[in-house]
Short mmCIF file of N, CA and C and ligand atoms in Angstrom, two decimals:
data_model
loop_
_atom_site.label_atom_id
_atom_site.label_comp_id
_atom_site.label_asym_id
_atom_site.label_seq_id
_atom_site.Cartn_x
_atom_site.Cartn_y
_atom_site.Cartn_z
N MET B 495 -16.88 25.52 -8.36
CA MET B 495 -17.19 25.53 -6.91
C MET B 495 -18.50 26.32 -6.60
N PRO B 496 -19.43 25.64 -5.99
CA PRO B 496 -20.71 26.37 -5.73
C PRO B 496 -20.57 27.37 -4.61
N THR B 497 -21.31 28.40 -4.74
CA THR B 497 -21.24 29.63 -3.75
C THR B 497 -22.48 29.28 -2.75
N LEU B 498 -22.20 29.46 -1.52
CA LEU B 498 -23.17 29.42 -0.41
C LEU B 498 -23.44 30.77 0.01
N THR B 499 -24.55 31.35 -0.29
CA THR B 499 -24.77 32.65 0.32
C THR B 499 -25.69 32.57 1.42
N VAL B 500 -25.21 33.26 2.55
CA VAL B 500 -25.99 33.22 3.86
C VAL B 500 -26.62 34.57 3.98
N LEU B 501 -27.97 34.64 4.13
CA LEU B 501 -28.62 35.97 4.30
C LEU B 501 -28.40 36.39 5.75
N PRO B 502 -28.36 37.69 5.99
CA PRO B 502 -28.00 38.18 7.29
C PRO B 502 -28.93 37.63 8.41
N HIS B 503 -28.43 37.35 9.56
CA HIS B 503 -29.07 36.91 10.77
C HIS B 503 -28.54 37.80 11.89
N VAL B 504 -29.44 38.38 12.53
CA VAL B 504 -29.05 39.46 13.53
C VAL B 504 -27.87 38.99 14.46
N ASP B 505 -27.97 37.78 15.01
CA ASP B 505 -27.06 37.33 16.04
C ASP B 505 -25.94 36.54 15.37
N ILE B 506 -26.19 35.55 14.49
CA ILE B 506 -25.22 34.56 14.14
C ILE B 506 -24.26 35.15 12.88
N CYS B 507 -24.99 36.06 12.01
CA CYS B 507 -24.16 36.44 10.93
C CYS B 507 -24.79 37.79 10.44
N PRO B 508 -24.49 38.86 11.13
CA PRO B 508 -25.22 40.18 10.91
C PRO B 508 -25.03 40.74 9.56
N GLN B 509 -23.92 40.46 8.91
CA GLN B 509 -23.60 41.00 7.59
C GLN B 509 -23.87 40.05 6.52
N GLY B 510 -24.32 38.82 6.82
CA GLY B 510 -24.43 37.73 5.78
C GLY B 510 -23.13 37.27 5.42
N ALA B 511 -23.14 36.30 4.62
CA ALA B 511 -21.84 35.81 4.27
C ALA B 511 -21.82 35.08 2.82
N THR B 512 -20.73 35.09 2.18
CA THR B 512 -20.62 34.34 0.79
C THR B 512 -19.48 33.39 0.90
N ILE B 513 -19.73 32.05 0.77
CA ILE B 513 -18.75 31.12 1.10
C ILE B 513 -18.61 30.13 -0.22
N ASP B 514 -17.34 29.87 -0.43
CA ASP B 514 -16.98 28.89 -1.64
C ASP B 514 -17.21 27.52 -0.89
N ALA B 515 -18.28 26.87 -1.33
CA ALA B 515 -18.62 25.58 -0.72
C ALA B 515 -18.09 24.39 -1.48
N VAL B 516 -17.90 23.32 -0.88
CA VAL B 516 -17.39 22.10 -1.54
C VAL B 516 -18.49 21.07 -1.65
N PRO B 517 -18.75 20.70 -2.87
CA PRO B 517 -19.96 19.65 -3.07
C PRO B 517 -19.60 18.32 -2.22
N GLY B 518 -20.81 17.92 -1.57
CA GLY B 518 -20.68 16.63 -0.80
C GLY B 518 -20.48 16.96 0.67
N VAL B 519 -20.33 18.23 1.05
CA VAL B 519 -20.10 18.63 2.40
C VAL B 519 -21.46 19.22 2.92
N SER B 520 -21.90 18.88 4.11
CA SER B 520 -23.20 19.43 4.51
C SER B 520 -23.19 20.98 4.65
N ILE B 521 -24.36 21.51 4.54
CA ILE B 521 -24.43 22.94 4.66
C ILE B 521 -23.99 23.31 6.04
N CYS B 522 -24.41 22.54 7.05
CA CYS B 522 -24.04 22.88 8.44
C CYS B 522 -22.45 23.00 8.68
N ARG B 523 -21.77 21.80 8.14
CA ARG B 523 -20.41 21.82 8.31
C ARG B 523 -19.69 22.97 7.47
N THR B 524 -20.30 23.25 6.34
CA THR B 524 -19.58 24.35 5.55
C THR B 524 -19.83 25.69 6.36
N LEU B 525 -20.99 25.97 6.93
CA LEU B 525 -21.16 27.10 7.81
C LEU B 525 -20.12 27.21 8.94
N LEU B 526 -20.09 26.16 9.70
CA LEU B 526 -19.14 26.11 10.84
C LEU B 526 -17.68 26.29 10.45
N ASP B 527 -17.31 25.68 9.34
CA ASP B 527 -15.88 25.73 8.96
C ASP B 527 -15.58 27.19 8.45
N HIS B 528 -16.64 27.97 8.14
CA HIS B 528 -16.40 29.41 7.78
C HIS B 528 -16.85 30.44 8.84
N HIS B 529 -16.92 29.97 10.07
CA HIS B 529 -17.18 30.76 11.28
C HIS B 529 -18.59 31.42 11.30
N VAL B 530 -19.54 30.67 10.65
CA VAL B 530 -20.98 31.05 10.83
C VAL B 530 -21.47 30.06 11.79
N GLU B 531 -21.65 30.52 13.02
CA GLU B 531 -21.77 29.55 14.20
C GLU B 531 -23.32 29.28 14.34
N ILE B 532 -23.85 28.48 13.50
CA ILE B 532 -25.18 28.03 13.49
C ILE B 532 -25.30 27.01 14.66
N GLU B 533 -26.45 26.89 15.39
CA GLU B 533 -26.58 25.98 16.36
C GLU B 533 -26.50 24.60 15.86
N HIS B 534 -26.02 23.54 16.52
CA HIS B 534 -25.96 22.19 16.09
C HIS B 534 -25.85 21.35 17.34
N ALA B 535 -27.00 21.32 18.09
CA ALA B 535 -26.94 20.79 19.46
C ALA B 535 -26.63 19.29 19.43
N CYS B 536 -27.05 18.60 18.41
CA CYS B 536 -26.75 17.11 18.44
C CYS B 536 -25.52 16.76 17.57
N GLU B 537 -24.73 17.77 17.27
CA GLU B 537 -23.43 17.57 16.65
C GLU B 537 -23.65 16.96 15.21
N LEU B 538 -24.56 17.27 14.55
CA LEU B 538 -24.81 17.04 13.13
C LEU B 538 -25.32 15.63 13.02
N SER B 539 -25.95 15.05 14.00
CA SER B 539 -26.41 13.56 13.87
C SER B 539 -27.96 13.46 13.63
N CYS B 540 -28.56 14.57 13.24
CA CYS B 540 -30.02 14.38 12.73
C CYS B 540 -30.92 14.13 13.87
N ALA B 541 -30.73 14.74 15.08
CA ALA B 541 -31.47 14.49 16.27
C ALA B 541 -32.02 15.78 16.96
N CYS B 542 -31.85 16.90 16.49
CA CYS B 542 -32.14 18.04 17.38
C CYS B 542 -33.09 19.17 16.59
N THR B 543 -32.79 19.35 15.38
CA THR B 543 -33.50 20.46 14.56
C THR B 543 -32.85 21.82 14.70
N THR B 544 -31.88 22.02 15.64
CA THR B 544 -31.37 23.35 15.88
C THR B 544 -30.66 23.87 14.68
N CYS B 545 -30.29 23.04 13.75
CA CYS B 545 -29.55 23.49 12.49
C CYS B 545 -30.41 23.78 11.37
N HIS B 546 -31.77 23.99 11.69
CA HIS B 546 -32.66 24.26 10.53
C HIS B 546 -32.44 25.50 9.76
N VAL B 547 -32.37 25.35 8.49
CA VAL B 547 -32.15 26.59 7.55
C VAL B 547 -33.31 26.47 6.50
N ILE B 548 -33.60 27.59 5.89
CA ILE B 548 -34.59 27.71 4.84
C ILE B 548 -33.73 27.91 3.61
N VAL B 549 -33.84 27.09 2.58
CA VAL B 549 -33.00 27.22 1.30
C VAL B 549 -33.76 28.14 0.36
N ARG B 550 -33.48 29.38 0.30
CA ARG B 550 -34.14 30.41 -0.53
C ARG B 550 -33.79 30.22 -2.06
N LYS B 551 -32.65 29.68 -2.39
CA LYS B 551 -32.21 29.39 -3.67
C LYS B 551 -31.54 28.13 -3.81
N GLY B 552 -31.82 27.29 -4.80
CA GLY B 552 -31.11 26.17 -4.99
C GLY B 552 -31.63 24.95 -4.28
N PHE B 553 -32.87 25.09 -3.66
CA PHE B 553 -33.48 23.99 -2.90
C PHE B 553 -33.59 22.69 -3.87
N ASP B 554 -33.91 22.86 -4.98
CA ASP B 554 -34.21 21.66 -5.84
C ASP B 554 -32.99 20.92 -6.27
N SER B 555 -31.82 21.58 -6.05
CA SER B 555 -30.58 20.97 -6.36
C SER B 555 -30.02 19.96 -5.34
N LEU B 556 -30.71 20.07 -4.17
CA LEU B 556 -30.43 19.23 -3.10
C LEU B 556 -31.14 17.80 -3.06
N GLU B 557 -30.34 16.79 -2.63
CA GLU B 557 -30.90 15.46 -2.47
C GLU B 557 -32.10 15.67 -1.57
N PRO B 558 -33.23 14.88 -1.91
CA PRO B 558 -34.42 15.05 -1.02
C PRO B 558 -34.12 14.58 0.43
N SER B 559 -34.84 15.15 1.33
CA SER B 559 -34.75 14.86 2.76
C SER B 559 -35.34 13.42 2.98
N ASP B 560 -34.81 12.63 4.06
CA ASP B 560 -35.42 11.36 4.41
C ASP B 560 -36.51 11.46 5.41
N ASP B 561 -37.16 10.42 5.69
CA ASP B 561 -38.26 10.45 6.74
C ASP B 561 -37.84 10.97 8.07
N ASN B 562 -36.68 10.60 8.55
CA ASN B 562 -36.11 11.00 9.77
C ASN B 562 -35.94 12.53 9.81
N GLU B 563 -35.33 13.03 8.85
CA GLU B 563 -35.14 14.52 8.83
C GLU B 563 -36.51 15.19 8.71
N ASP B 564 -37.42 14.65 7.75
CA ASP B 564 -38.85 15.21 7.76
C ASP B 564 -39.56 15.25 9.17
N ASP B 565 -39.38 14.18 9.90
CA ASP B 565 -40.03 14.08 11.19
C ASP B 565 -39.46 15.17 12.19
N LEU B 566 -38.16 15.38 12.16
CA LEU B 566 -37.60 16.39 12.98
C LEU B 566 -37.95 17.81 12.56
N LEU B 567 -38.08 18.05 11.09
CA LEU B 567 -38.34 19.30 10.63
C LEU B 567 -39.70 19.70 11.08
N ASP B 568 -40.64 18.75 11.38
CA ASP B 568 -41.96 19.13 11.72
C ASP B 568 -41.86 19.99 13.00
N LYS B 569 -40.88 19.81 13.81
CA LYS B 569 -40.71 20.45 15.07
C LYS B 569 -40.03 21.77 14.85
N ALA B 570 -39.49 22.11 13.84
CA ALA B 570 -38.78 23.39 13.65
C ALA B 570 -39.61 24.68 13.82
N TRP B 571 -38.92 25.67 14.39
CA TRP B 571 -39.56 26.98 14.51
C TRP B 571 -39.53 27.60 13.10
N GLY B 572 -40.57 28.13 12.64
CA GLY B 572 -40.54 28.90 11.38
C GLY B 572 -40.49 27.90 10.13
N LEU B 573 -41.10 26.71 10.21
CA LEU B 573 -40.98 25.79 9.10
C LEU B 573 -41.50 26.38 7.85
N ALA B 574 -40.80 26.17 6.73
CA ALA B 574 -41.17 26.56 5.34
C ALA B 574 -41.04 25.40 4.41
N PRO B 575 -41.72 25.59 3.26
CA PRO B 575 -41.62 24.55 2.19
C PRO B 575 -40.21 24.22 1.86
N GLN B 576 -39.24 25.22 1.93
CA GLN B 576 -37.84 24.94 1.56
C GLN B 576 -37.02 24.81 2.83
N SER B 577 -37.54 24.30 3.91
CA SER B 577 -36.83 24.10 5.04
C SER B 577 -35.98 22.75 5.00
N ARG B 578 -34.73 22.83 5.49
CA ARG B 578 -33.96 21.64 5.73
C ARG B 578 -33.17 21.58 6.95
N LEU B 579 -32.74 20.51 7.35
CA LEU B 579 -31.71 20.48 8.36
C LEU B 579 -30.36 20.53 7.81
N SER B 580 -29.68 21.60 8.20
CA SER B 580 -28.39 21.85 7.36
C SER B 580 -27.37 20.77 7.59
N CYS B 581 -27.41 19.97 8.64
CA CYS B 581 -26.50 18.97 8.82
C CYS B 581 -26.73 17.75 7.88
N GLN B 582 -27.94 17.65 7.34
CA GLN B 582 -28.31 16.54 6.51
C GLN B 582 -28.31 16.94 5.05
N ALA B 583 -28.30 18.18 4.69
CA ALA B 583 -28.38 18.63 3.31
C ALA B 583 -27.00 18.81 2.89
N LEU B 584 -26.63 18.08 1.85
CA LEU B 584 -25.26 18.17 1.27
C LEU B 584 -25.22 19.23 0.18
N VAL B 585 -24.17 20.18 0.18
CA VAL B 585 -23.99 20.92 -0.93
C VAL B 585 -23.91 20.07 -2.30
N GLY B 586 -24.53 20.50 -3.33
CA GLY B 586 -24.38 19.89 -4.62
C GLY B 586 -23.50 20.70 -5.55
N THR B 587 -23.89 20.89 -6.83
CA THR B 587 -23.02 21.58 -7.69
C THR B 587 -23.72 23.00 -7.95
N ALA B 588 -24.98 23.29 -7.44
CA ALA B 588 -25.57 24.41 -7.71
C ALA B 588 -25.40 25.51 -6.51
N ASP B 589 -25.37 26.74 -6.88
CA ASP B 589 -25.20 27.79 -5.85
C ASP B 589 -26.47 27.74 -4.92
N LEU B 590 -26.31 28.10 -3.67
CA LEU B 590 -27.30 28.06 -2.66
C LEU B 590 -27.41 29.39 -1.99
N THR B 591 -28.63 29.73 -1.74
CA THR B 591 -28.83 30.83 -0.76
C THR B 591 -29.66 30.28 0.46
N ILE B 592 -29.13 30.54 1.57
CA ILE B 592 -29.95 30.12 2.79
C ILE B 592 -30.23 31.27 3.82
N GLU B 593 -31.34 31.11 4.49
CA GLU B 593 -31.78 31.88 5.58
C GLU B 593 -31.64 31.02 6.79
N ILE B 594 -31.01 31.61 7.85
CA ILE B 594 -31.05 30.93 9.10
C ILE B 594 -32.22 31.60 9.94
N PRO B 595 -33.17 30.79 10.28
CA PRO B 595 -34.39 31.35 11.02
C PRO B 595 -34.04 32.24 12.21
N ARG B 596 -34.86 33.06 12.56
CA ARG B 596 -34.59 34.02 13.76
C ARG B 596 -34.45 33.13 15.03
N TYR B 597 -35.25 32.08 15.13
CA TYR B 597 -35.15 31.29 16.44
C TYR B 597 -34.91 29.75 16.01
N THR B 598 -34.40 29.07 17.14
CA THR B 598 -34.37 27.62 16.90
C THR B 598 -35.41 27.13 17.87
N ILE B 599 -35.55 25.69 17.81
CA ILE B 599 -36.44 25.10 18.72
C ILE B 599 -36.10 25.35 20.13
N ASN B 600 -34.92 25.54 20.44
CA ASN B 600 -34.44 25.82 21.83
C ASN B 600 -34.93 27.18 22.27
N HIS B 601 -34.81 28.13 21.48
CA HIS B 601 -35.24 29.55 21.68
C HIS B 601 -36.88 29.50 22.00
N ALA B 602 -37.50 28.82 21.02
CA ALA B 602 -38.98 28.61 21.19
C ALA B 602 -39.39 28.11 22.46
N LYS B 603 -38.63 27.10 22.95
CA LYS B 603 -39.00 26.49 24.25
C LYS B 603 -38.86 27.50 25.39
N GLU B 604 -37.69 28.38 25.29
CA GLU B 604 -37.43 29.19 26.37
C GLU B 604 -38.52 30.24 26.43
N ALA B 605 -38.94 30.67 25.20
CA ALA B 605 -39.88 31.80 25.14
C ALA B 605 -41.25 31.58 25.78
S1 FES V 1815 -27.26 19.51 14.24
FE1 FES V 1815 -28.91 18.47 15.24
S2 FES V 1815 -30.24 17.96 13.57
FE2 FES V 1815 -28.71 18.99 12.59
#
Protein backbone atom coordinates (compact mmCIF):
# COMPACT_ATOMS: atom_id res chain seq x y z
CA MET A 1 0.00 0.00 0.00
CA PRO A 2 1.57 3.33 -1.00
CA THR A 3 2.11 6.01 1.58
CA LEU A 4 0.85 9.54 0.96
CA THR A 5 2.89 12.02 2.96
CA VAL A 6 1.41 15.48 3.37
CA LEU A 7 3.85 18.25 4.22
CA PRO A 8 2.69 20.63 6.94
CA HIS A 9 0.27 23.38 5.88
CA VAL A 10 -0.33 26.05 8.50
CA ASP A 11 -4.13 25.97 8.27
CA ILE A 12 -5.16 22.68 6.72
CA CYS A 13 -2.66 20.25 8.20
CA PRO A 14 -0.27 21.97 10.67
CA GLN A 15 1.51 18.77 11.71
CA GLY A 16 1.60 17.20 8.26
CA ALA A 17 0.18 13.72 7.79
CA THR A 18 1.14 10.22 6.72
CA ILE A 19 -1.67 8.26 5.08
CA ASP A 20 -1.94 4.69 3.85
CA ALA A 21 -3.33 5.40 0.39
CA VAL A 22 -5.29 3.12 -1.91
CA PRO A 23 -4.14 2.83 -5.54
CA GLY A 24 -6.72 4.14 -8.00
CA VAL A 25 -8.20 6.65 -5.56
CA SER A 26 -7.56 10.34 -6.23
CA ILE A 27 -5.19 12.24 -3.99
CA CYS A 28 -8.01 14.65 -3.10
CA ARG A 29 -10.40 11.88 -2.07
CA THR A 30 -7.63 10.25 -0.05
CA LEU A 31 -6.94 13.51 1.80
CA LEU A 32 -10.60 14.17 2.56
CA ASP A 33 -11.16 10.60 3.73
CA HIS A 34 -8.34 11.13 6.25
CA HIS A 35 -9.57 14.49 7.54
CA VAL A 36 -7.13 16.64 5.62
CA GLU A 37 -9.66 19.24 4.51
CA ILE A 38 -8.17 20.46 1.28
CA GLU A 39 -10.40 22.84 -0.66
CA HIS A 40 -12.44 21.20 -3.42
CA ALA A 41 -14.88 23.84 -4.59
CA CYS A 42 -16.15 21.93 -7.64
CA GLU A 43 -16.58 18.65 -5.74
CA LEU A 44 -13.77 16.88 -7.56
CA SER A 45 -15.08 17.52 -11.07
CA CYS A 46 -11.99 19.24 -12.54
CA ALA A 47 -13.56 22.68 -12.78
CA CYS A 48 -12.05 24.90 -10.08
CA THR A 49 -8.28 24.40 -9.30
CA THR A 50 -8.78 24.82 -5.53
CA CYS A 51 -7.53 21.26 -4.98
CA HIS A 52 -4.09 22.13 -6.43
CA VAL A 53 -1.15 20.29 -4.88
CA ILE A 54 2.54 20.09 -5.67
CA VAL A 55 3.81 16.53 -5.82
CA ARG A 56 7.26 16.74 -4.26
CA LYS A 57 7.97 13.01 -4.47
CA GLY A 58 6.49 10.39 -6.79
CA PHE A 59 5.30 12.82 -9.48
CA ASP A 60 6.49 10.59 -12.32
CA SER A 61 4.51 7.65 -10.97
CA LEU A 62 1.23 9.45 -11.69
CA GLU A 63 -0.68 9.17 -14.94
CA PRO A 64 -0.06 12.37 -16.94
CA SER A 65 -2.56 15.22 -16.70
CA ASP A 66 -4.96 15.79 -19.60
CA ASP A 67 -5.56 19.07 -21.45
CA ASN A 68 -8.50 20.03 -19.29
CA GLU A 69 -6.47 19.68 -16.11
CA ASP A 70 -3.54 21.54 -17.66
CA ASP A 71 -5.80 24.45 -18.64
CA LEU A 72 -7.08 24.75 -15.08
CA LEU A 73 -3.63 24.38 -13.58
CA ASP A 74 -2.51 27.42 -15.54
CA LYS A 75 -4.71 29.46 -13.19
CA ALA A 76 -3.39 27.91 -9.98
CA TRP A 77 -1.67 30.01 -7.35
CA GLY A 78 1.97 28.95 -6.93
CA LEU A 79 2.08 26.75 -10.03
CA ALA A 80 5.15 24.47 -10.13
CA PRO A 81 6.43 21.88 -12.62
CA GLN A 82 5.10 19.14 -10.32
CA SER A 83 1.66 20.72 -9.87
CA ARG A 84 -1.45 18.58 -10.18
CA LEU A 85 -5.12 18.90 -9.43
CA SER A 86 -5.47 16.43 -6.60
CA CYS A 87 -8.98 15.42 -7.67
CA GLN A 88 -7.63 14.25 -11.02
CA ALA A 89 -4.36 12.60 -9.97
CA LEU A 90 -4.92 9.00 -8.92
CA VAL A 91 -2.61 7.34 -6.44
CA GLY A 92 -0.55 4.64 -8.14
CA THR A 93 1.74 2.08 -6.54
CA ALA A 94 4.54 4.48 -5.54
CA ASP A 95 4.78 6.53 -2.36
CA LEU A 96 3.89 10.19 -2.79
CA THR A 97 4.82 13.35 -0.93
CA ILE A 98 2.63 16.37 -1.54
CA GLU A 99 2.64 20.01 -0.59
CA ILE A 100 -0.62 21.91 -0.34
CA PRO A 101 0.15 25.44 -1.55
CA ARG A 102 -0.29 28.24 0.96
CA TYR A 103 -3.12 29.78 -1.04
CA THR A 104 -5.76 28.66 -3.49
CA ILE A 105 -7.06 30.60 -6.45
CA ASN A 106 -9.94 31.75 -4.21
CA HIS A 107 -7.57 33.29 -1.65
CA ALA A 108 -5.58 34.91 -4.40
CA LYS A 109 -8.73 36.57 -5.72
CA GLU A 110 -9.68 37.83 -2.26
CA ALA A 111 -6.23 39.25 -1.64
S1 LIG B 1 -11.87 19.94 -6.73
FE1 LIG B 1 -12.18 21.36 -8.34
S2 LIG B 1 -10.58 20.92 -9.72
FE2 LIG B 1 -10.29 19.48 -8.14
